[in-house]
Amino acid sequence: MAEFCLECWNRINNTNHKKRQYIMSDYLDLCEGCGQMKQVIVVHRASYWRRKFIRIFFPVLVVLFPVLILLRLCIDAVTLCYNKVRRKNKDM
């Protein structure tokens, strides 16, 4: 994977991002843009937090999704019976 310092990243992508928007490496690494030893970008900060939340909420979603499907099937069954009785009473 390519490793760029923040200055090279902004220059390549024509942006003006700040250092706080990225998680930077703790050590100095060779920037592939300018060839100097600098802190390089590890990950965009929003992606980092998104991955952290997915690890927390994924088990909840795995349990909740089947429950929601069963609930939806029950609601559909009740609605179907209600409409059937309503049509039957309407015909009389």
Tab-separated table of C-alpha atoms in Angstrom:
chain	number	residue	atom	x	y	z
A	1	MET	CA	0.000	0.000	0.000
A	2	ALA	CA	1.274	3.454	-0.820
A	3	GLU	CA	2.312	5.590	2.122
A	4	PHE	CA	2.189	9.358	1.810
A	5	CYS	CA	2.763	12.206	4.221
A	6	LEU	CA	-0.049	14.718	4.618
A	7	GLU	CA	1.606	17.340	2.413
A	8	CYS	CA	2.075	14.932	-0.506
A	9	TRP	CA	-1.431	13.566	-0.031
A	10	ASN	CA	-2.906	17.071	-0.270
A	11	ARG	CA	-0.737	17.896	-3.274
A	12	ILE	CA	-1.655	14.683	-5.157
A	13	ASN	CA	-5.401	14.974	-4.471
A	14	ASN	CA	-5.645	18.777	-4.697
A	15	THR	CA	-7.114	19.038	-1.200
A	16	ASN	CA	-6.395	21.029	1.933
A	17	HIS	CA	-7.055	18.452	4.665
A	18	LYS	CA	-5.815	18.968	8.200
A	19	LYS	CA	-3.748	16.547	10.265
A	20	ARG	CA	-6.626	15.958	12.705
A	21	GLN	CA	-8.695	14.333	9.911
A	22	TYR	CA	-6.260	11.405	9.700
A	23	ILE	CA	-4.591	8.974	12.039
A	24	MET	CA	-0.891	9.400	11.438
A	25	SER	CA	1.811	6.801	12.054
A	26	ASP	CA	3.632	6.909	15.396
A	27	TYR	CA	6.975	6.404	13.694
A	28	LEU	CA	8.784	8.009	10.802
A	29	ASP	CA	8.398	6.221	7.497
A	30	LEU	CA	9.522	6.881	3.963
A	31	CYS	CA	6.977	9.028	2.108
A	32	GLU	CA	6.556	7.758	-1.435
A	33	GLY	CA	5.701	11.229	-2.711
A	34	CYS	CA	8.647	13.295	-1.554
A	35	GLY	CA	11.060	10.530	-0.478
A	36	GLN	CA	11.628	12.005	3.011
A	37	MET	CA	11.244	10.344	6.388
A	38	LYS	CA	7.976	11.708	7.822
A	39	GLN	CA	4.853	10.558	9.597
A	40	VAL	CA	2.591	8.967	6.996
A	41	ILE	CA	-1.190	8.637	6.873
A	42	VAL	CA	-2.451	5.358	8.323
A	43	VAL	CA	-6.217	5.766	7.894
A	44	HIS	CA	-8.888	8.439	7.539
A	45	ARG	CA	-10.312	9.081	11.000
A	46	ALA	CA	-13.998	8.577	9.974
A	47	SER	CA	-13.202	5.108	8.617
A	48	TYR	CA	-11.439	4.238	11.855
A	49	TRP	CA	-14.466	5.043	14.006
A	50	ARG	CA	-16.849	3.364	11.576
A	51	ARG	CA	-14.899	0.102	11.951
A	52	LYS	CA	-14.921	0.425	15.743
A	53	PHE	CA	-18.723	0.858	15.802
A	54	ILE	CA	-19.275	-2.064	13.433
A	55	ARG	CA	-17.363	-4.336	15.814
A	56	ILE	CA	-19.673	-3.254	18.632
A	57	PHE	CA	-23.000	-3.312	16.776
A	58	PHE	CA	-22.524	-6.337	14.490
A	59	PRO	CA	-23.506	-8.899	17.162
A	60	VAL	CA	-26.578	-6.806	17.963
A	61	LEU	CA	-27.561	-6.752	14.295
A	62	VAL	CA	-27.058	-10.508	13.947
A	63	VAL	CA	-29.512	-11.103	16.791
A	64	LEU	CA	-31.902	-8.290	15.912
A	65	PHE	CA	-32.291	-9.049	12.192
A	66	PRO	CA	-34.007	-12.474	12.596
A	67	VAL	CA	-36.240	-11.036	15.314
A	68	LEU	CA	-37.313	-8.227	12.996
A	69	ILE	CA	-38.035	-10.710	10.204
A	70	LEU	CA	-40.245	-12.795	12.527
A	71	LEU	CA	-42.015	-9.664	13.719
A	72	ARG	CA	-42.655	-8.596	10.132
A	73	LEU	CA	-44.054	-12.047	9.277
A	74	CYS	CA	-46.394	-11.892	12.279
A	75	ILE	CA	-47.608	-8.431	11.296
A	76	ASP	CA	-48.200	-9.613	7.713
A	77	ALA	CA	-50.137	-12.655	8.962
A	78	VAL	CA	-52.364	-10.519	11.203
A	79	THR	CA	-52.953	-8.029	8.378
A	80	LEU	CA	-53.825	-10.833	5.963
A	81	CYS	CA	-56.356	-12.334	8.430
A	82	TYR	CA	-57.845	-8.916	9.143
A	83	ASN	CA	-58.296	-8.141	5.451
A	84	LYS	CA	-59.811	-11.577	4.844
A	85	VAL	CA	-62.378	-11.092	7.651
A	86	ARG	CA	-63.091	-7.551	6.479
A	87	ARG	CA	-63.754	-8.718	2.897
A	88	LYS	CA	-65.951	-11.536	4.181
A	89	ASN	CA	-68.049	-9.102	6.259
A	90	LYS	CA	-68.227	-6.660	3.377
A	91	ASP	CA	-69.689	-9.336	1.061
A	92	MET	CA	-72.502	-10.170	3.496
